[in-house]
mmCIF file of C-alpha atoms in Angstrom:
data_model
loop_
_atom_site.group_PDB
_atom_site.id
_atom_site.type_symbol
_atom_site.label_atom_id
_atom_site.label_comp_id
_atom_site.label_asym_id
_atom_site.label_seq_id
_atom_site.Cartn_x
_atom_site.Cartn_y
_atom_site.Cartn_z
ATOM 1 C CA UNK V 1 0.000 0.000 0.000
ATOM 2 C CA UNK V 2 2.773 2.128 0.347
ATOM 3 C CA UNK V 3 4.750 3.797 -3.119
ATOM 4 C CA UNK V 4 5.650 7.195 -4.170
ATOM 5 C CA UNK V 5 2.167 8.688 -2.583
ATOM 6 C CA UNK V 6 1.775 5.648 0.242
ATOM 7 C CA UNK V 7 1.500 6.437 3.607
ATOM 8 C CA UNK V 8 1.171 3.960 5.920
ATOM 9 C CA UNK V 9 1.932 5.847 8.959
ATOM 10 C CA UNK V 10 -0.745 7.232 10.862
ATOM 11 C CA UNK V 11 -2.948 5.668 14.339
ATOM 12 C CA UNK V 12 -4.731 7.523 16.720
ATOM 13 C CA UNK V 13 -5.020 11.315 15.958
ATOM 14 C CA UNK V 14 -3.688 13.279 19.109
ATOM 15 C CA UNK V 15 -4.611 9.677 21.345
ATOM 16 C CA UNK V 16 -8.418 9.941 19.581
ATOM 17 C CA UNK V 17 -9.726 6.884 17.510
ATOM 18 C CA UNK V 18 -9.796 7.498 14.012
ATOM 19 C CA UNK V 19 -13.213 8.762 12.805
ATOM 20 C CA UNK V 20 -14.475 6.715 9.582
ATOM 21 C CA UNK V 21 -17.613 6.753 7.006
ATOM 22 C CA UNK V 22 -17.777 4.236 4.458
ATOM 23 C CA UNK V 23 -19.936 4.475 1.826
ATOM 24 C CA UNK V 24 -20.941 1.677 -0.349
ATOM 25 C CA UNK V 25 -23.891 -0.067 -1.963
ATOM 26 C CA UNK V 26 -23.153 -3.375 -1.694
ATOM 27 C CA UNK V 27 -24.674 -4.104 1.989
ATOM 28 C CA UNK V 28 -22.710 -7.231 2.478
ATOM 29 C CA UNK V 29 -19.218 -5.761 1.030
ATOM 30 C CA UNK V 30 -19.504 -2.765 3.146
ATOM 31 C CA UNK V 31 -20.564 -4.681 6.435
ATOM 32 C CA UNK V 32 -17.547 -6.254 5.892
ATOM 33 C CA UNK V 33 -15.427 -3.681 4.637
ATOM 34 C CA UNK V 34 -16.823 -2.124 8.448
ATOM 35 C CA UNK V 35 -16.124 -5.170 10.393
ATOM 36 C CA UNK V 36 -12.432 -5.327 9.465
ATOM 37 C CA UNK V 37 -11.841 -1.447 10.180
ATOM 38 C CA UNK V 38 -13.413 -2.417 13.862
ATOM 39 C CA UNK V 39 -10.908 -4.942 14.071
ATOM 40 C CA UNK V 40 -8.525 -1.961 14.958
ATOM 41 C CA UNK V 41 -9.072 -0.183 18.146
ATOM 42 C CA UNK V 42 -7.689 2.831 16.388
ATOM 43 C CA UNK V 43 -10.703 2.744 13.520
ATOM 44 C CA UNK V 44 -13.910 3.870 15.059
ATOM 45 C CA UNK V 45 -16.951 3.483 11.983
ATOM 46 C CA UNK V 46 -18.899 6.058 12.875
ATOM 47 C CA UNK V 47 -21.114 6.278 9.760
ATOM 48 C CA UNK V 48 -22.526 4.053 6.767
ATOM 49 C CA UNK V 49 -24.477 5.047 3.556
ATOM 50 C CA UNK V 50 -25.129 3.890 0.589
ATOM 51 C CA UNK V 51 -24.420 5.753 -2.620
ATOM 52 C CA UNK V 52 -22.965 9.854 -3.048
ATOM 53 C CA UNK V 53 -26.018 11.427 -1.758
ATOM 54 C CA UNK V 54 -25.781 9.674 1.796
ATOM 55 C CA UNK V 55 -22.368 10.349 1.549
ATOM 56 C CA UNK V 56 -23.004 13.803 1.471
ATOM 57 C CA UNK V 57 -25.294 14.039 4.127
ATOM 58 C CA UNK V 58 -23.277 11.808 6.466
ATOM 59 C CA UNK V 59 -20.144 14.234 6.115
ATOM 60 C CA UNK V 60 -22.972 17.054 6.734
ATOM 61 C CA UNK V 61 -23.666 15.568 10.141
ATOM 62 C CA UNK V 62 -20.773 14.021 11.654
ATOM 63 C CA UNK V 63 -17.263 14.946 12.322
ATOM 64 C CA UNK V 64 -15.421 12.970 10.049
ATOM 65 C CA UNK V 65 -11.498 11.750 9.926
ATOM 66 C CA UNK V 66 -11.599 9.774 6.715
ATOM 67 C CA UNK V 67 -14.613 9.295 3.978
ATOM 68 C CA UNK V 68 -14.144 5.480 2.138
ATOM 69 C CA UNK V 69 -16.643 5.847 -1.059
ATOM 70 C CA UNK V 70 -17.279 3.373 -3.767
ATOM 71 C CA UNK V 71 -16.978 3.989 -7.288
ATOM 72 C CA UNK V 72 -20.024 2.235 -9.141
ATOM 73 C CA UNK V 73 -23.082 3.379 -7.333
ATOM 74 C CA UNK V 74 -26.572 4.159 -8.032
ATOM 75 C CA UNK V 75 -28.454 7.413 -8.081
ATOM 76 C CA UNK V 76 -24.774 9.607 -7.436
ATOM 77 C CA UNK V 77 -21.587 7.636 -7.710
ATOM 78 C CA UNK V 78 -18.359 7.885 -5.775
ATOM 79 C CA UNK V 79 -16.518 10.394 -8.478
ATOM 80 C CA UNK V 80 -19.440 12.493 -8.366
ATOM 81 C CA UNK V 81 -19.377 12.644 -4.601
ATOM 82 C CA UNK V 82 -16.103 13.265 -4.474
ATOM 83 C CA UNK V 83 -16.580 16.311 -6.278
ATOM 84 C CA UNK V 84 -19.104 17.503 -4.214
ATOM 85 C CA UNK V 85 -17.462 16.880 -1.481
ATOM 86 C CA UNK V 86 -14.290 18.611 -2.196
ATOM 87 C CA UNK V 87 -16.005 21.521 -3.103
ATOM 88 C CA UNK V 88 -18.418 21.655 -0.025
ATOM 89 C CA UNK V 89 -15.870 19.868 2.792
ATOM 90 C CA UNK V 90 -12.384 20.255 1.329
ATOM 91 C CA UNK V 91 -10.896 19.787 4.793
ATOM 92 C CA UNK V 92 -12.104 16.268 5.384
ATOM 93 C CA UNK V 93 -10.072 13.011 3.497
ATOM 94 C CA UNK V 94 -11.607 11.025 0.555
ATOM 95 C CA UNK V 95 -10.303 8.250 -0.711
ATOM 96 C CA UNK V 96 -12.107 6.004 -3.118
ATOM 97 C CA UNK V 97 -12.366 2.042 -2.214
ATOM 98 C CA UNK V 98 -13.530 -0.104 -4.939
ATOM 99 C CA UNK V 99 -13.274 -3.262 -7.110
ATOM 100 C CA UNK V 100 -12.161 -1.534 -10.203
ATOM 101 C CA UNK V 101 -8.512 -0.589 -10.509
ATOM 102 C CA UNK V 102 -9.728 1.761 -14.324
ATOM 103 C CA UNK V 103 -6.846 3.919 -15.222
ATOM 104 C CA UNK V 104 -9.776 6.453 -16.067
ATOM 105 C CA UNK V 105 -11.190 6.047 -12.857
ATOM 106 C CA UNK V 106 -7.909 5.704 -11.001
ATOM 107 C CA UNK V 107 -6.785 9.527 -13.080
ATOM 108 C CA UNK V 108 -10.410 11.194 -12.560
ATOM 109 C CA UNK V 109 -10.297 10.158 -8.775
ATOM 110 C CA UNK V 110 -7.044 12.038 -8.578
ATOM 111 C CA UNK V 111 -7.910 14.826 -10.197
ATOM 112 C CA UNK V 112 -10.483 15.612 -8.248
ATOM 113 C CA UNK V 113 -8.635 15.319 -5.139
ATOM 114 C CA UNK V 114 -9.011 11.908 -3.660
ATOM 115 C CA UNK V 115 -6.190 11.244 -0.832
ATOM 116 C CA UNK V 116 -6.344 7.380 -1.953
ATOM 117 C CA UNK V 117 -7.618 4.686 -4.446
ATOM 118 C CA UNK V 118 -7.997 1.577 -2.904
ATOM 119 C CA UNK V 119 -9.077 -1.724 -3.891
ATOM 120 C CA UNK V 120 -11.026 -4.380 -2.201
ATOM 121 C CA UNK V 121 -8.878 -6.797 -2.975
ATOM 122 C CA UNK V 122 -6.275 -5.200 -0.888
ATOM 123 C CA UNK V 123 -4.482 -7.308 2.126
ATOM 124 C CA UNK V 124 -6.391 -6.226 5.318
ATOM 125 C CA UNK V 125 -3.803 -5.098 7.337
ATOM 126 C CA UNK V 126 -3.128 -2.724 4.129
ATOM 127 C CA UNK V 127 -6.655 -1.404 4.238
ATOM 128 C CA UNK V 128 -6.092 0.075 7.900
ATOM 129 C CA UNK V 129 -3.096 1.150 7.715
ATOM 130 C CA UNK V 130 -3.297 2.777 4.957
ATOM 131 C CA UNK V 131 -7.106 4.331 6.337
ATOM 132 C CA UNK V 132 -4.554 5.282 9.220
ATOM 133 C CA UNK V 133 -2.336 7.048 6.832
ATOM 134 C CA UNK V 134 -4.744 9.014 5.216
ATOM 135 C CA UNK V 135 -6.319 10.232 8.690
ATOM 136 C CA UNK V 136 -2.636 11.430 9.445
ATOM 137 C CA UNK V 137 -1.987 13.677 6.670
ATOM 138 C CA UNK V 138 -1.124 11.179 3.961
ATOM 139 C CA UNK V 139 -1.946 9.642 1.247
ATOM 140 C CA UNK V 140 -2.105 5.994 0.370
ATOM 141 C CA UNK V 141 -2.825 3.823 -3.073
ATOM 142 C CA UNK V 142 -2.831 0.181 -3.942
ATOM 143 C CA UNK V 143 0.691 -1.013 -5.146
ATOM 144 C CA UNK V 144 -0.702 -1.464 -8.976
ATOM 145 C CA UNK V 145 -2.403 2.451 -8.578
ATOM 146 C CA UNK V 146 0.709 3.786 -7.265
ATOM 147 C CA UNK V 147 2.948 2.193 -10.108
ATOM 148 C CA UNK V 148 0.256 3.187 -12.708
ATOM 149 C CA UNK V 149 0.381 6.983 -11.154
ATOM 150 C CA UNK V 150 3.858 7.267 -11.498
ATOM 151 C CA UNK V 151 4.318 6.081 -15.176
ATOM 152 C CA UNK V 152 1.343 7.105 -17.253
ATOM 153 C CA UNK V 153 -1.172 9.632 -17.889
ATOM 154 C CA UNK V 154 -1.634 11.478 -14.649
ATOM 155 C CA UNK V 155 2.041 12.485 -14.643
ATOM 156 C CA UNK V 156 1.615 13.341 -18.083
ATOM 157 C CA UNK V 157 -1.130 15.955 -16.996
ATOM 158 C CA UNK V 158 0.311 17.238 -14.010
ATOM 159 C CA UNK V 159 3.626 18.206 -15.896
ATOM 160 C CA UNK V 160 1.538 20.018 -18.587
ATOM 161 C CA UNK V 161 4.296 19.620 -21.073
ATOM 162 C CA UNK V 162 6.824 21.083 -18.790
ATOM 163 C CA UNK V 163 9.215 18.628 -16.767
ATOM 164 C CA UNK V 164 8.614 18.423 -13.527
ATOM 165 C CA UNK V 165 12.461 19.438 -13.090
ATOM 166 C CA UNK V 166 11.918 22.800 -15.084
ATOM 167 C CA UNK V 167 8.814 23.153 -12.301
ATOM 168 C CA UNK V 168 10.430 21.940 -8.916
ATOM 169 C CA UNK V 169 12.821 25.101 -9.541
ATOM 170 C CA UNK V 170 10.518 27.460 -8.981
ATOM 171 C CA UNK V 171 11.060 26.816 -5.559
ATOM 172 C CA UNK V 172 12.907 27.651 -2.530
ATOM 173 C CA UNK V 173 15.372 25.419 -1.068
ATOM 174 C CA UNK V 174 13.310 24.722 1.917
ATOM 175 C CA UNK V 175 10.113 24.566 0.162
ATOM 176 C CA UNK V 176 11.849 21.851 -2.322
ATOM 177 C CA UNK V 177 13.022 20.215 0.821
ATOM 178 C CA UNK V 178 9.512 20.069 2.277
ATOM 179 C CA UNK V 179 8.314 18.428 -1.192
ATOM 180 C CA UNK V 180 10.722 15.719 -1.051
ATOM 181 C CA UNK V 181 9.983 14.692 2.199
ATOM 182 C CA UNK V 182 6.232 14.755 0.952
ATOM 183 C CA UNK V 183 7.038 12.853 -2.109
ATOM 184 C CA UNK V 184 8.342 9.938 0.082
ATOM 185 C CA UNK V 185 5.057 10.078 1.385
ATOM 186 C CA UNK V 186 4.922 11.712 5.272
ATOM 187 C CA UNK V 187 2.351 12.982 6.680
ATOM 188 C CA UNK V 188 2.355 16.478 7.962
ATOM 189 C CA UNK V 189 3.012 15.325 11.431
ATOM 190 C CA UNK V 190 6.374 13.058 10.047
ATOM 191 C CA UNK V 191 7.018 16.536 7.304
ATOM 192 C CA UNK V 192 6.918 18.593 10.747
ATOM 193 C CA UNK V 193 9.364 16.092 12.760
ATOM 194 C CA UNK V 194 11.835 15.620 9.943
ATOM 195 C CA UNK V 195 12.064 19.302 9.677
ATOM 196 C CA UNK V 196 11.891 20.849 12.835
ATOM 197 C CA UNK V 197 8.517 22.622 12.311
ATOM 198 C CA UNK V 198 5.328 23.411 13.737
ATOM 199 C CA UNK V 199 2.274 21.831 12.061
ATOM 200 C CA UNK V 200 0.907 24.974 11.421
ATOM 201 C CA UNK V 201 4.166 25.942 9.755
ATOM 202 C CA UNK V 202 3.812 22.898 7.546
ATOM 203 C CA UNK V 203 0.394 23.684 6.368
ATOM 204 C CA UNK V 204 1.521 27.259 5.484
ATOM 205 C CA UNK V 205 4.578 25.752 3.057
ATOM 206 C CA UNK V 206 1.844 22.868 1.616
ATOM 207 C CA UNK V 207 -0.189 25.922 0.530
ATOM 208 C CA UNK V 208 2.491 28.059 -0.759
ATOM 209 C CA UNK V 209 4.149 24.954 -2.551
ATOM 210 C CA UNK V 210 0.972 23.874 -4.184
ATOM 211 C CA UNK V 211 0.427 27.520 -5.871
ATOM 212 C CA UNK V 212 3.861 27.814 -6.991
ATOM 213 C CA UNK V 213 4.006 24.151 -8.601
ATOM 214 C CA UNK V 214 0.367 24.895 -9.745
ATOM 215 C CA UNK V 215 -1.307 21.252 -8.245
ATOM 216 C CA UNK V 216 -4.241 21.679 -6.182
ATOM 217 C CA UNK V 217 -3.201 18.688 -3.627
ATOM 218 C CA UNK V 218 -0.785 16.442 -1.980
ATOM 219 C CA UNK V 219 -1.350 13.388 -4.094
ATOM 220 C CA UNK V 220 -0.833 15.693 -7.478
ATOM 221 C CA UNK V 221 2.663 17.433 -5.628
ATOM 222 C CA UNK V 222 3.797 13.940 -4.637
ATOM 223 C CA UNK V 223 3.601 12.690 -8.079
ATOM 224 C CA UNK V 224 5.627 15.582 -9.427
ATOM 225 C CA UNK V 225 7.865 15.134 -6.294
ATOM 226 C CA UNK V 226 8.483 11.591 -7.538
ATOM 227 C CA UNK V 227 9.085 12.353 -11.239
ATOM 228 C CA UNK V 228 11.701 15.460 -10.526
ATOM 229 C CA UNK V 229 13.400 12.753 -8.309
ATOM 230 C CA UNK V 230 13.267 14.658 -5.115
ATOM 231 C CA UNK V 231 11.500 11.335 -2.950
ATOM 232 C CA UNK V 232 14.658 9.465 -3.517
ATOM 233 C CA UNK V 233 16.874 12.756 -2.640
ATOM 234 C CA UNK V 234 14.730 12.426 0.982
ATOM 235 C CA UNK V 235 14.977 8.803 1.070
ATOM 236 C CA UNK V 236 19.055 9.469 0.682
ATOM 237 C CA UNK V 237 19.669 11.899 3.189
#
């Protein structure tokens, strides 16, 4: 579950259970999708709907550490949903859990700003930890997401014909320090630990980073992170 944009760091948020929604039509794959989370006594399932506009409505009314939404599902699907909810709750994780590993899916679900793409099919103790990641300030894909990320159209969009080289130097030494520490995939918390910063200081260089590189979120920086080669400069030092 880990990669370029994994994260499989994570736990309790400030000694709190981790808060989690999953959304999913399929009453018998999500019971069990539930059942394994509450196998952790760091995962508390909090919420259950079952298609977008429950979703919705279920980030509405609880407090929410990380949303899990299906792709495929009836009346408003998971990419739809996501959309919304990016543009109504931007602060609160999405990532997409489903059967379907489509590179169109896989490159729309990024776009729009989902923190993972996970599959089903995915080892249980990958599933929480990388739920746990996410929660933390990460992001986390399958293995076979993360390779496909990395090597095929969604790096080709985020460079918009310019390599991500040519765009990594429009930054500062610390802020292109801060991205490769991201690109290895830290959460803020680890970003603010391996640097020697507040977490409010992190947030501030995200922000500023993600307006100068011209991505609109940590997955999308990460990627271009990986491609200019600055993850394995942080893995090296």
């Amino acid at each position: 579950m880990t990669g370029p944009v994994g994260d499989a760091a994570g736990g309790c948020r400030n000694g709190q259970s981790v808060r989690v929604a999953v959304v999913d039509d399929d009453a018998i794959v999500r019971s069990g999708v539930v059942a394994l989370l509450r196998m952790d006594a760091d995962l508390d399932v909090v919420a259950e709907g079952d298609d977008g506009h429950a979703a919705l409505d279920l980030v509405r009314r609880h407090r929410l550490d990380v949303v899990l939404l299906d792709i495929r599902m009836p009346r408003m699907d998971g990419l739809r949903a996501l959309e919304r909810l990016r543009a109504e709750q931007p602060a609160v994780p999405v990532a997409m859990l489903t059967t379907f590993a489509d590179e169109a899916y896989i490159a729309e679900a990024v776009e729009l700003g989902a923190l993972g793409f996970l599959l089903k099919s995915d080892a249980p103790r990958d599933l929480i930890a990388a739920v746990k990641g996410i929660a933390g300030g990460g992001a986390a894909f399958s293995p076979r997401v993360a390779r496909w990320l990395v090597r095929t159209e969604a790096t080709v969009r985020i460079r918009r014909d310019r390599t991500a080289r040519d765009i990594v130097d429009r930054l500062s030494t610390r802020q292109r320090e801060l991205l490769a520490v991201l690109g290895t995939g830290a959460s803020n918390a680890e970003i603010a630990r391996r640097m020697r910063l507040s977490d409010g200081t992190v947030k501030q260089y995200l922000r500023e980073i993600f307006d100068r590189i011209e991505v609109t979120n940590r997955v999308q920086a990460a990627i271009l992170a990986h491609e200019a080669g600055l993850d394995q400069e942080a893995r090296g030092s």
